CSV table of C-alpha atoms and ligand atoms in Angstrom, one decimal:
chain,number,residue,atom,x,y,z
N,118,MET,CA,10.1,-24.0,-48.5
N,119,SER,CA,10.1,-26.5,-51.3
N,120,GLU,CA,8.7,-25.4,-54.6
N,121,ALA,CA,6.4,-28.4,-54.9
N,122,ALA,CA,4.7,-27.7,-51.6
N,123,PRO,CA,1.0,-28.3,-52.5
N,124,VAL,CA,-0.9,-25.2,-51.5
N,125,LEU,CA,-4.0,-27.0,-50.5
N,126,ALA,CA,-2.4,-29.8,-48.5
N,127,ALA,CA,-3.6,-30.2,-44.9
N,128,LYS,CA,-1.7,-27.9,-42.6
N,129,PRO,CA,-1.8,-27.5,-38.9
N,130,PRO,CA,-5.0,-25.6,-38.2
N,131,GLN,CA,-4.8,-21.9,-37.9
N,132,THR,CA,-6.0,-21.5,-34.4
N,133,ASN,CA,-5.9,-19.3,-31.4
N,134,GLY,CA,-5.4,-21.6,-28.4
N,135,GLY,CA,-7.4,-24.4,-30.1
N,136,VAL,CA,-10.2,-22.1,-31.4
N,137,ALA,CA,-10.0,-21.5,-35.2
N,138,HIS,CA,-9.1,-18.0,-36.3
N,139,ARG,CA,-12.1,-16.3,-37.8
N,140,VAL,CA,-12.0,-14.7,-41.2
N,141,LEU,CA,-14.7,-12.5,-42.6
N,142,ILE,CA,-14.8,-12.2,-46.4
N,143,ILE,CA,-16.7,-9.2,-47.8
N,144,ASP,CA,-17.0,-9.6,-51.6
N,145,ASP,CA,-19.9,-9.2,-53.9
N,146,GLU,CA,-18.7,-12.0,-56.4
N,147,SER,CA,-19.9,-15.4,-55.2
N,148,ALA,CA,-17.1,-17.1,-57.2
N,149,ILE,CA,-14.5,-15.2,-55.4
N,150,ARG,CA,-16.1,-15.8,-52.0
N,151,GLU,CA,-16.3,-19.5,-52.6
N,152,SER,CA,-12.7,-19.9,-53.8
N,153,LEU,CA,-11.4,-18.0,-50.9
N,154,GLU,CA,-13.6,-20.0,-48.5
N,155,THR,CA,-12.3,-23.3,-49.9
N,156,LEU,CA,-8.7,-22.1,-49.6
N,157,LEU,CA,-9.1,-20.8,-46.1
N,158,SER,CA,-11.2,-23.6,-44.7
N,159,LEU,CA,-8.7,-26.1,-45.8
N,160,GLU,CA,-6.1,-24.1,-43.9
N,161,GLY,CA,-8.1,-24.5,-40.8
N,162,TYR,CA,-9.7,-21.1,-40.6
N,163,HIS,CA,-13.3,-20.5,-39.6
N,164,VAL,CA,-14.7,-18.5,-42.6
N,165,GLU,CA,-17.8,-16.3,-42.8
N,166,MET,CA,-19.0,-14.3,-45.7
N,167,ALA,CA,-20.9,-11.2,-46.6
N,168,SER,CA,-21.9,-10.1,-50.1
N,169,ASP,CA,-21.9,-6.4,-49.4
N,170,GLY,CA,-20.7,-3.8,-46.9
N,171,ALA,CA,-23.9,-3.4,-44.9
N,172,ARG,CA,-24.1,-7.1,-44.3
N,173,GLY,CA,-20.4,-7.2,-43.4
N,174,LEU,CA,-20.8,-4.5,-40.8
N,175,ALA,CA,-23.8,-6.2,-39.3
N,176,MET,CA,-21.7,-9.3,-38.9
N,177,LEU,CA,-18.9,-7.3,-37.3
N,178,ASP,CA,-21.5,-6.0,-34.8
N,179,GLN,CA,-22.4,-9.6,-33.9
N,180,ALA,CA,-19.0,-11.3,-33.6
N,181,ASN,CA,-15.3,-10.8,-33.3
N,182,TYR,CA,-13.0,-11.7,-36.2
N,183,ASP,CA,-9.3,-12.0,-36.6
N,184,VAL,CA,-9.0,-10.7,-40.1
N,185,VAL,CA,-11.2,-9.2,-42.8
N,186,LEU,CA,-10.7,-9.8,-46.5
N,187,LEU,CA,-12.4,-6.8,-48.1
N,188,ASP,CA,-13.2,-6.3,-51.8
N,189,LEU,CA,-12.4,-2.8,-52.9
N,190,ALA,CA,-15.1,-2.5,-55.6
N,191,LEU,CA,-18.2,-3.3,-53.7
N,192,PRO,CA,-21.7,-2.1,-54.7
N,193,GLY,CA,-23.0,0.6,-52.4
N,194,GLN,CA,-20.2,1.5,-50.1
N,195,ASN,CA,-16.8,0.6,-51.6
N,196,GLY,CA,-14.0,-0.9,-49.6
N,197,ILE,CA,-12.3,2.3,-48.8
N,198,GLU,CA,-15.5,3.9,-47.5
N,199,LEU,CA,-16.1,0.8,-45.4
N,200,LEU,CA,-12.7,0.6,-43.8
N,201,PRO,CA,-13.2,3.3,-41.2
N,202,ARG,CA,-16.6,1.8,-40.3
N,203,ILE,CA,-14.9,-1.5,-39.7
N,204,HIS,CA,-12.3,0.1,-37.5
N,205,GLU,CA,-15.0,1.9,-35.5
N,206,ARG,CA,-16.2,-1.5,-34.5
N,207,GLN,CA,-12.8,-3.2,-33.9
N,208,PRO,CA,-10.0,-0.6,-34.0
N,209,GLN,CA,-7.0,-2.9,-34.5
N,210,LEU,CA,-8.7,-5.5,-36.7
N,211,PRO,CA,-6.4,-6.3,-39.7
N,212,VAL,CA,-8.1,-5.7,-43.1
N,213,ILE,CA,-6.7,-7.1,-46.3
N,214,MET,CA,-8.0,-5.3,-49.3
N,215,ILE,CA,-8.6,-7.4,-52.4
N,216,THR,CA,-9.2,-5.9,-55.8
N,217,ALA,CA,-8.9,-6.4,-59.5
N,218,TYR,CA,-8.3,-2.8,-60.2
N,219,GLY,CA,-5.1,-2.4,-58.3
N,220,THR,CA,-3.9,1.0,-59.5
N,221,VAL,CA,-1.4,2.9,-57.5
N,222,ASN,CA,-4.0,5.3,-56.3
N,223,ASN,CA,-6.2,2.6,-54.9
N,224,VAL,CA,-3.3,1.2,-53.0
N,225,VAL,CA,-2.4,4.5,-51.5
N,226,ASP,CA,-6.0,5.3,-50.6
N,227,ALA,CA,-6.5,1.9,-49.0
N,228,ILE,CA,-3.3,2.1,-46.9
N,229,ARG,CA,-4.3,5.6,-45.9
N,230,ALA,CA,-7.7,4.4,-44.9
N,231,GLY,CA,-6.0,1.8,-42.7
N,232,ALA,CA,-5.8,-1.4,-44.7
N,233,GLN,CA,-3.1,-3.7,-43.5
N,234,ASN,CA,-2.3,-5.1,-46.9
N,235,PHE,CA,-3.3,-5.1,-50.5
N,236,VAL,CA,-3.8,-8.2,-52.7
N,237,GLN,CA,-4.6,-8.2,-56.4
N,238,LYS,CA,-6.9,-10.6,-58.2
N,239,PRO,CA,-6.0,-13.1,-59.3
N,240,TRP,CA,-4.1,-13.7,-56.1
N,241,ASP,CA,-1.3,-16.0,-55.4
N,242,ASN,CA,-2.5,-18.5,-52.8
N,243,GLU,CA,0.7,-18.8,-50.9
N,244,LYS,CA,1.2,-15.1,-50.7
N,245,LEU,CA,-2.3,-14.5,-49.5
N,246,LEU,CA,-2.1,-17.1,-46.8
N,247,ALA,CA,1.3,-15.7,-45.7
N,248,ASP,CA,-0.3,-12.2,-45.5
N,249,ILE,CA,-3.2,-13.5,-43.5
N,250,ARG,CA,-1.0,-15.3,-41.1
N,251,ALA,CA,1.3,-12.3,-40.6
N,252,SER,CA,-1.7,-9.9,-40.1
N,253,ILE,CA,-3.3,-12.2,-37.5
N,254,ALA,CA,0.0,-12.7,-35.7
N,255,ARG,CA,0.5,-8.9,-35.5
N,256,PHE,CA,-3.1,-8.4,-34.4
N,257,ARG,CA,-2.8,-11.1,-31.7
N,258,ALA,CA,0.5,-9.6,-30.4
N,259,GLU,CA,-1.1,-6.1,-30.2
N,260,GLU,CA,-4.1,-7.5,-28.4
N,261,GLU,CA,-2.0,-9.4,-26.0
N,262,ASN,CA,0.1,-6.4,-25.3
N,263,LEU,CA,-3.0,-4.4,-24.6
N,264,GLN,CA,-4.3,-7.0,-22.2
N,265,LEU,CA,-1.0,-7.2,-20.5
N,266,LYS,CA,-1.0,-3.5,-20.0
N,267,ARG,CA,-4.5,-3.6,-18.6
N,268,ALA,CA,-3.6,-6.4,-16.2
N,269,LEU,CA,-0.5,-4.5,-15.1
N,270,LYS,CA,-2.5,-1.4,-14.4
N,271,GLN,CA,-4.8,-3.4,-12.2
N,272,ARG,CA,-2.0,-5.2,-10.4
N,273,TYR,CA,-0.2,-2.1,-9.5
N,274,ASN,CA,-1.2,-0.9,-6.2
N,275,PHE,CA,-0.8,2.9,-5.7
N,276,SER,CA,-3.9,3.1,-3.6
N,277,ASN,CA,-2.3,5.0,-0.8
N,278,ILE,CA,-0.7,7.5,-3.1
N,279,VAL,CA,-2.8,10.5,-4.2
N,280,GLY,CA,-2.1,12.5,-7.3
N,281,LYS,CA,-4.0,13.5,-10.4
N,282,SER,CA,-1.6,16.0,-11.8
N,283,ASP,CA,0.2,15.2,-15.0
N,284,ALA,CA,3.5,15.3,-13.2
N,285,MET,CA,2.3,12.6,-10.7
N,286,ARG,CA,0.7,10.5,-13.4
N,287,ARG,CA,4.0,10.4,-15.2
N,288,ILE,CA,5.6,9.3,-11.9
N,289,PHE,CA,3.1,6.5,-11.5
N,290,ASP,CA,3.7,5.3,-15.1
N,291,LEU,CA,7.4,5.2,-14.5
N,292,VAL,CA,7.0,3.4,-11.2
N,293,ALA,CA,4.8,0.8,-13.0
N,294,GLN,CA,7.4,0.4,-15.7
N,295,VAL,CA,10.5,0.0,-13.6
N,296,ALA,CA,9.0,-1.6,-10.5
N,297,PRO,CA,9.2,-5.2,-11.8
N,298,SER,CA,12.9,-4.9,-12.8
N,299,ARG,CA,16.0,-5.0,-10.6
N,300,SER,CA,17.1,-1.6,-11.9
N,301,THR,CA,18.5,0.8,-9.4
N,302,VAL,CA,16.2,3.8,-9.0
N,303,LEU,CA,17.2,7.3,-7.8
N,304,ILE,CA,14.3,9.3,-6.3
N,305,GLN,CA,15.0,13.1,-6.1
N,306,GLY,CA,12.7,15.6,-4.5
N,307,GLU,CA,12.4,18.2,-1.8
N,308,SER,CA,11.7,17.2,1.7
N,309,GLY,CA,8.2,15.8,2.2
N,310,THR,CA,7.4,15.2,-1.5
N,311,GLY,CA,6.8,11.5,-1.0
N,312,LYS,CA,10.2,9.9,-1.8
N,313,GLU,CA,9.8,7.1,0.8
N,314,LEU,CA,6.3,6.5,-0.3
N,315,ILE,CA,7.4,6.0,-3.9
N,316,ALA,CA,10.3,3.8,-2.8
N,317,LYS,CA,7.8,1.5,-1.0
N,318,ALA,CA,5.5,1.5,-4.0
N,319,LEU,CA,8.4,0.3,-6.2
N,320,HIS,CA,9.0,-2.5,-3.7
N,321,ALA,CA,5.3,-3.4,-3.3
N,322,ASN,CA,4.8,-3.6,-7.0
N,323,SER,CA,7.9,-5.8,-7.7
N,324,PRO,CA,8.4,-9.5,-7.6
N,325,ARG,CA,10.3,-8.9,-4.3
N,326,LYS,CA,7.2,-7.6,-2.5
N,327,ASP,CA,7.2,-10.5,0.0
N,328,ARG,CA,10.8,-10.1,0.8
N,329,PRO,CA,12.1,-7.3,3.1
N,330,PHE,CA,12.0,-3.6,2.4
N,331,ILE,CA,14.8,-2.1,4.5
N,332,PRO,CA,15.2,1.7,4.8
N,333,VAL,CA,18.5,3.1,5.8
N,334,ASN,CA,19.0,6.7,6.7
N,335,MET,CA,22.5,7.4,5.3
N,336,GLY,CA,22.6,10.9,6.8
N,337,ALA,CA,21.7,10.2,10.4
N,338,GLN,CA,24.8,8.2,11.5
N,339,PRO,CA,28.6,8.6,11.6
N,340,SER,CA,30.3,6.8,8.8
N,341,GLU,CA,31.8,4.0,10.9
N,342,LEU,CA,28.5,3.1,12.3
N,343,LEU,CA,26.8,3.4,8.9
N,344,GLU,CA,29.3,1.0,7.4
N,345,SER,CA,29.0,-1.5,10.1
N,346,ASN,CA,25.2,-1.3,9.7
N,347,LEU,CA,25.3,-1.7,6.0
N,348,PHE,CA,28.0,-4.4,5.7
N,349,GLY,CA,27.9,-6.0,9.1
N,350,HIS,CA,31.1,-7.0,11.0
N,351,VAL,CA,32.9,-9.9,12.4
N,352,LYS,CA,33.5,-10.3,16.1
N,353,GLY,CA,36.5,-8.2,17.1
N,354,ALA,CA,36.5,-6.1,13.9
N,355,PHE,CA,36.8,-3.1,16.2
N,356,THR,CA,36.8,-2.6,20.0
N,357,SER,CA,33.1,-2.6,20.5
N,358,ALA,CA,32.4,-5.5,18.1
N,359,ILE,CA,31.8,-8.1,20.8
N,360,ALA,CA,29.8,-10.3,18.5
N,361,SER,CA,29.5,-10.6,14.7
N,362,LYS,CA,26.6,-8.8,13.1
N,363,LYS,CA,24.8,-9.2,9.8
N,364,GLY,CA,24.8,-6.1,7.5
N,365,LEU,CA,21.6,-4.6,6.2
N,366,PHE,CA,22.6,-5.7,2.7
N,367,GLU,CA,22.2,-9.3,3.9
N,368,VAL,CA,19.0,-8.5,5.9
N,369,ALA,CA,17.6,-7.1,2.7
N,370,ASN,CA,18.6,-10.1,0.6
N,371,GLY,CA,16.0,-10.9,-2.0
N,372,GLY,CA,14.3,-7.6,-1.3
N,373,THR,CA,14.9,-3.9,-1.6
N,374,LEU,CA,17.3,-1.7,0.3
N,375,PHE,CA,16.2,1.9,0.5
N,376,LEU,CA,19.2,4.2,0.8
N,377,ASP,CA,17.6,7.4,2.1
N,378,GLU,CA,19.4,10.8,2.1
N,379,ILE,CA,22.2,9.4,0.0
N,380,GLY,CA,23.7,12.8,-0.7
N,381,THR,CA,25.0,13.1,2.9
N,382,MET,CA,27.3,10.0,2.8
N,383,GLY,CA,31.0,10.4,3.3
N,384,LEU,CA,33.4,9.8,0.4
N,385,ASP,CA,34.9,6.6,2.0
N,386,THR,CA,31.5,5.1,2.4
N,387,GLN,CA,30.7,6.1,-1.1
N,388,SER,CA,33.5,4.0,-2.5
N,389,LYS,CA,32.5,1.0,-0.5
N,390,LEU,CA,28.9,1.4,-1.7
N,391,LEU,CA,30.1,1.6,-5.3
N,392,ARG,CA,31.8,-1.7,-5.0
N,393,VAL,CA,28.6,-3.4,-3.8
N,394,LEU,CA,26.5,-1.8,-6.5
N,395,GLN,CA,28.9,-3.0,-9.1
N,396,ASP,CA,28.8,-6.7,-8.3
N,397,ARG,CA,26.5,-7.1,-5.4
N,398,LYS,CA,29.4,-8.5,-3.3
N,399,PHE,CA,30.9,-7.1,-0.2
N,400,MET,CA,32.9,-8.1,2.9
N,401,HIS,CA,31.9,-7.8,6.5
N,402,LEU,CA,34.1,-5.2,8.4
N,403,GLY,CA,37.1,-7.2,9.6
N,404,GLY,CA,35.9,-10.2,7.5
N,405,THR,CA,38.0,-12.2,5.0
N,406,HIS,CA,35.5,-13.6,2.5
N,407,GLU,CA,33.0,-12.0,0.2
N,408,VAL,CA,29.3,-12.2,0.6
N,409,GLN,CA,27.1,-12.3,-2.4
N,410,VAL,CA,23.6,-10.7,-2.2
N,411,ASP,CA,20.6,-10.1,-4.5
N,412,VAL,CA,19.4,-6.7,-3.4
N,413,ARG,CA,17.5,-4.1,-5.4
N,414,ILE,CA,18.7,-0.6,-4.6
N,415,VAL,CA,16.4,2.4,-4.4
N,416,ALA,CA,18.1,5.6,-3.3
N,417,ALA,CA,16.6,9.0,-2.4
N,418,THR,CA,18.0,12.5,-2.0
N,419,ASN,CA,16.7,16.0,-1.5
N,420,THR,CA,20.0,17.5,-2.6
N,421,ASP,CA,21.1,18.0,-6.1
N,422,LEU,CA,23.6,15.2,-6.7
N,423,ARG,CA,24.9,16.6,-9.9
N,424,GLN,CA,25.8,19.7,-8.1
N,425,ALA,CA,27.5,17.6,-5.4
N,426,VAL,CA,29.4,15.8,-8.1
N,427,ARG,CA,30.6,19.1,-9.5
N,428,GLU,CA,31.7,20.2,-6.0
N,429,GLY,CA,33.6,17.0,-5.5
N,430,LYS,CA,31.4,15.9,-2.6
N,431,PHE,CA,29.8,13.0,-4.5
N,432,ARG,CA,31.6,10.4,-6.6
N,433,GLU,CA,30.7,10.7,-10.2
N,434,ASP,CA,30.9,6.9,-10.9
N,435,LEU,CA,28.6,6.3,-7.9
N,436,PHE,CA,26.2,8.9,-9.2
N,437,TYR,CA,26.0,7.1,-12.6
N,438,ARG,CA,25.5,3.8,-10.9
N,439,LEU,CA,22.6,5.2,-8.9
N,440,ASN,CA,21.2,7.3,-11.7
N,441,VAL,CA,20.0,4.4,-13.9
N,442,VAL,CA,16.4,5.4,-13.6
N,443,THR,CA,15.6,8.8,-11.9
N,444,LEU,CA,12.2,9.8,-10.6
N,445,GLU,CA,11.9,13.5,-9.9
N,446,LEU,CA,9.2,14.2,-7.4
N,447,PRO,CA,7.8,17.7,-8.1
N,448,PRO,CA,7.3,20.0,-5.1
N,449,LEU,CA,3.7,20.4,-4.0
N,450,ARG,CA,3.6,24.1,-5.1
N,451,ALA,CA,4.3,22.9,-8.7
N,452,ARG,CA,1.2,20.7,-8.7
N,453,ARG,CA,-1.4,22.6,-6.8
N,454,GLU,CA,-4.2,20.7,-8.5
N,455,ASP,CA,-3.3,17.8,-6.2
N,456,ILE,CA,-3.9,19.8,-3.0
N,457,PRO,CA,-7.7,19.3,-2.7
N,458,ALA,CA,-7.5,15.5,-3.2
N,459,LEU,CA,-4.5,15.2,-0.8
N,460,ALA,CA,-6.3,17.3,1.8
N,461,THR,CA,-9.4,15.1,1.6
N,462,HIS,CA,-7.3,12.0,1.7
N,463,PHE,CA,-5.6,13.1,4.9
N,464,LEU,CA,-8.8,14.4,6.5
N,465,LYS,CA,-10.4,11.0,5.9
N,466,ARG,CA,-7.5,9.1,7.2
N,467,PHE,CA,-7.1,11.1,10.4
N,468,ALA,CA,-10.8,11.1,11.1
N,469,GLU,CA,-10.7,7.3,10.8
N,470,GLU,CA,-7.6,7.0,13.0
N,471,ASN,CA,-9.1,9.2,15.7
N,472,ASP,CA,-12.6,7.6,15.5
N,473,LEU,CA,-14.1,10.9,14.4
N,474,PRO,CA,-16.6,11.7,11.7
N,475,THR,CA,-15.0,13.0,8.5
N,476,ARG,CA,-14.4,16.8,8.5
N,477,VAL,CA,-14.5,19.1,5.5
N,478,LEU,CA,-12.6,22.3,4.9
N,479,SER,CA,-14.4,25.7,4.8
N,480,PRO,CA,-14.0,27.3,1.4
N,481,GLU,CA,-11.8,30.0,3.0
N,482,ALA,CA,-9.5,27.3,4.5
N,483,MET,CA,-9.3,25.5,1.1
N,484,ARG,CA,-8.4,28.8,-0.5
N,485,ALA,CA,-5.6,29.2,2.0
N,486,LEU,CA,-4.3,25.7,1.2
N,487,MET,CA,-4.3,26.6,-2.5
N,488,ASP,CA,-2.4,29.9,-1.9
N,489,HIS,CA,0.2,28.5,0.4
N,490,ASP,CA,3.7,27.7,-0.9
N,491,TRP,CA,4.2,24.5,1.0
N,492,PRO,CA,7.9,24.5,1.8
N,493,GLY,CA,7.4,21.3,3.7
N,494,ASN,CA,5.4,19.8,0.8
N,495,VAL,CA,3.0,16.9,1.3
N,496,ARG,CA,4.2,16.3,4.8
N,497,GLU,CA,3.4,19.9,5.8
N,498,LEU,CA,-0.1,19.4,4.3
N,499,GLU,CA,-0.5,16.1,6.2
N,500,ASN,CA,0.4,17.7,9.5
N,501,ALA,CA,-1.9,20.7,8.9
N,502,MET,CA,-4.8,18.3,8.2
N,503,GLU,CA,-4.1,16.2,11.3
N,504,ARG,CA,-4.1,19.3,13.4
N,505,GLY,CA,-7.3,20.5,11.9
N,506,VAL,CA,-9.1,17.2,12.5
N,507,VAL,CA,-7.9,16.9,16.1
N,508,LEU,CA,-8.7,20.6,17.0
N,509,SER,CA,-12.1,20.9,15.2
N,510,SER,CA,-15.3,20.4,17.2
N,511,GLY,CA,-17.7,20.7,14.3
N,512,SER,CA,-17.8,19.1,11.0
N,513,VAL,CA,-16.2,22.1,9.2
N,514,ILE,CA,-12.5,23.0,9.6
N,515,GLY,CA,-12.3,26.8,9.3
N,516,ILE,CA,-9.2,28.8,8.5
N,517,ASP,CA,-8.7,29.5,12.2
N,518,LEU,CA,-7.8,25.8,12.7
N,519,LEU,CA,-5.0,25.9,10.2
N,520,PRO,CA,-1.4,26.5,11.4
N,521,SER,CA,-0.5,30.1,11.6
N,522,GLN,CA,1.7,30.2,8.5
N,523,LEU,CA,-1.5,29.2,6.6
N,524,SER,CA,-4.1,31.3,8.3
N,525,GLY,CA,-1.9,34.4,7.8
N,526,ARG,CA,-1.9,35.2,11.5
N,527,ASP,CA,1.9,34.8,11.9
N,528,TYR,CA,2.6,38.5,11.9
N,529,THR,CA,6.4,38.0,12.3
N,530,ALA,CA,6.6,35.6,9.3
N,531,GLY,CA,9.6,36.4,7.2
N,532,LEU,CA,10.9,39.1,9.5
N,533,LEU,CA,13.0,37.0,11.8
N,534,GLU,CA,14.1,34.8,8.9
N,535,HIS,CA,15.5,37.8,7.0
N,536,ASN,CA,16.5,39.9,9.9
N,537,PRO,CA,17.4,37.6,12.8
N,538,ASP,CA,19.0,40.5,14.8
N,539,SER,CA,15.8,42.5,14.9
N,540,SER,CA,15.3,44.4,18.1
N,541,LEU,CA,12.1,43.9,20.1
N,542,PHE,CA,11.1,47.4,19.1
N,543,ASP,CA,11.5,46.5,15.4
N,544,ILE,CA,9.6,43.3,15.9
N,545,LEU,CA,6.7,45.0,17.6
N,546,GLU,CA,6.6,47.7,15.0
N,547,HIS,CA,6.5,45.1,12.3
N,548,ILE,CA,3.6,43.4,14.0
N,549,GLU,CA,1.7,46.6,14.6
N,550,ARG,CA,2.1,47.6,11.0
N,551,ARG,CA,0.7,44.2,9.7
N,552,ILE,CA,-2.2,44.2,12.2
N,553,ILE,CA,-3.2,47.8,11.1
N,554,MET,CA,-2.9,46.8,7.4
N,555,ASP,CA,-5.0,43.8,8.0
N,556,LYS,CA,-7.7,45.8,9.7
N,557,LEU,CA,-7.6,48.5,7.0
N,558,GLU,CA,-8.0,46.0,4.3
N,559,HIS,CA,-10.8,44.4,6.3
N,560,CYS,CA,-12.5,47.8,6.4
N,561,HIS,CA,-11.9,48.5,2.7
N,562,TRP,CA,-9.3,51.2,3.7
N,563,ASN,CA,-11.9,53.2,5.6
N,564,GLN,CA,-9.8,54.7,8.4
N,565,THR,CA,-12.8,55.8,10.4
N,566,ASP,CA,-14.2,52.3,10.5
N,567,ALA,CA,-10.8,50.9,11.4
N,568,ALA,CA,-10.3,53.3,14.3
N,569,GLU,CA,-13.7,52.5,15.6
N,570,GLN,CA,-13.1,48.8,15.5
N,571,PHE,CA,-9.7,49.3,17.2
N,572,ARG,CA,-11.5,51.5,19.7
N,573,ILE,CA,-8.9,54.3,19.3
N,574,PRO,CA,-9.3,57.9,18.1
N,575,LEU,CA,-9.0,58.4,14.4
N,576,SER,CA,-6.2,60.8,15.0
N,577,THR,CA,-4.2,58.1,16.8
N,578,LEU,CA,-4.7,55.7,14.0
N,579,ASN,CA,-3.6,58.4,11.5
N,580,GLN,CA,-0.4,59.1,13.5
N,581,LYS,CA,0.4,55.4,13.4
N,582,ILE,CA,-0.3,55.1,9.7
N,583,LYS,CA,2.1,58.0,9.1
N,584,ARG,CA,4.8,56.7,11.5
N,585,LEU,CA,4.6,53.1,10.1
N,586,ASN,CA,4.7,54.3,6.6
N,587,ILE,CA,1.5,52.6,5.6
N,588,GLU,CA,0.3,53.4,2.2
N,589,ILE,CA,-3.5,53.9,2.1
N,590,LYS,CA,-5.0,52.2,-0.9
N,591,LYS,CA,-7.9,54.1,-2.3
N,592,ARG,CA,-10.7,51.7,-2.9
N,593,SER,CA,-14.4,52.5,-3.4
N,594,LYS,CA,-16.5,50.8,-0.8
N,595,ASP,CA,-18.2,48.6,-3.3
N,596,ALA,CA,-14.9,47.4,-4.8
B,752,ATP,N1,1.2,11.6,-3.1
B,752,ATP,C1,1.0,11.3,-1.8
B,752,ATP,N2,-0.2,10.7,-1.5
B,752,ATP,C2,-0.5,10.5,-0.2
B,752,ATP,N3,0.4,10.7,0.8
B,752,ATP,C3,1.6,11.2,0.5
B,752,ATP,C4,1.9,11.6,-0.8
B,752,ATP,N4,3.2,12.1,-0.8
B,752,ATP,C5,3.6,12.1,0.4
B,752,ATP,N5,2.7,11.6,1.3
B,752,ATP,C6,2.8,11.5,2.7
B,752,ATP,O1,3.5,12.6,3.1
B,752,ATP,C7,4.5,12.2,4.1
B,752,ATP,C8,5.9,12.5,3.6
B,752,ATP,O2,6.2,11.6,2.6
B,752,ATP,P1,7.6,10.9,2.5
B,752,ATP,O3,8.1,10.5,3.9
B,752,ATP,O4,7.5,9.8,1.5
B,752,ATP,O5,8.5,12.1,2.0
B,752,ATP,P2,10.0,12.2,1.7
B,752,ATP,O6,10.2,12.8,0.4
B,752,ATP,O7,10.7,10.9,2.0
B,752,ATP,O8,10.4,13.3,2.8
B,752,ATP,P3,11.9,13.6,3.5
B,752,ATP,O9,12.8,14.1,2.4
B,752,ATP,O10,11.6,14.6,4.5
B,752,ATP,O11,12.3,12.3,4.0
B,752,ATP,C9,4.3,10.7,4.4
B,752,ATP,O12,3.4,10.6,5.5
B,752,ATP,C10,3.6,10.2,3.1
B,752,ATP,O13,2.7,9.2,3.4
B,753,MG,MG1,12.1,10.5,3.4
């Protein structure tokens, strides 16, 4: 900048899209107000003034400003006391403090109270104007950023994904953040945790949403078939290749390829896949020229890929290619607070699909859902709710309509899993023991009541208790 630049020369107006930036001056000295007004008006700002704090706050209640010039030594409330009141009204609004008594303490206090800047009287016009411009620019950028974030939130569509737990909220945030990019995403999680649902959300919230989303199950096919499916082949590439075929990489061009169960892929296929991931180029099987595609890769696995790498079953370089952004979907048992909302979501959906009125769960059934371990995660819950809706005749789904592993009526649960060679006698004994324990519990461990309900003599029950090694819990009746 040339030294001679006249400070008050006409400059391009300081505007926000054609509307002049608004400055509020709060100062009790009229001479100061007027000279600031002259300076700023000539610069193209829209200037308003208040002679004390109360009036300044009243104006802030009425209108939005882009910056406040605030005198430190005001009658009544001084500038430092006023600052938090200003920010109550407009949290990010830049405030430049002006004072004649610029001691170090004042500066520190003002900055602590949230002042953006500190200018001493008599001020240097150029410096003051530069400070104002910088403050407004920062303010505008922050505002824009906030608005963008708000707009993004609205645009992201997770309407079919239920989850209020912190873990799921973090997943949604990550999905919103990475969806618009072309970054490869690896989704890890147990079976039924919603990996495919999240993969679809990544696609649906990306600029590729109107292009294909192509899921490929990498585990369900032998590697020759998988490779010909992924990369396509030319006629005669192998005996059964009677016509040339496009690969899914081409079918997904411009869109998203969802590589599901990636952990089960053979090492040969892994090295071919690595090549495509590196430069998005590949050759048809039996082909001679390279095909270039623009495909976003989302991969999913329910196995621990790091472990597979350690065991030499998964290429380390491929793992790092895939592991650019990782989403770890927590198992349902680790986010039980999501269970009620998920259950309601599925009950509503299945009622609609079957043209039935919406059902609710009995408190006992809900408790059973909350207590269950959900090895099959959300899919298991979804199936349980579908079954409940279809089987129920009334509006309430009781515990009796839940699958046996939930209603606790599977008396062999665990036995056959741990002792698959159990004899029929062992199995029957196991069942008898659990049935008697249930009954005793139901009767508050009163053997007489239990025998009566079983319609057997008390002595028979006692023999069974002894033979089956059932420990009688002593509980008072009113316990
Ligand atoms: N958060 C959720 N909100 C609503 N529905 C969900 C949610 N998570 C999963 N689901 C539903 O549960 C079922 C299983 O989800 P999905 O197929 O995405 O799981 P997955 O992790 O891919 O399972 P797998 O490893 O067995 O392939 C789907 O019907 C899906 O719509
Ligand atoms: Mg899946």
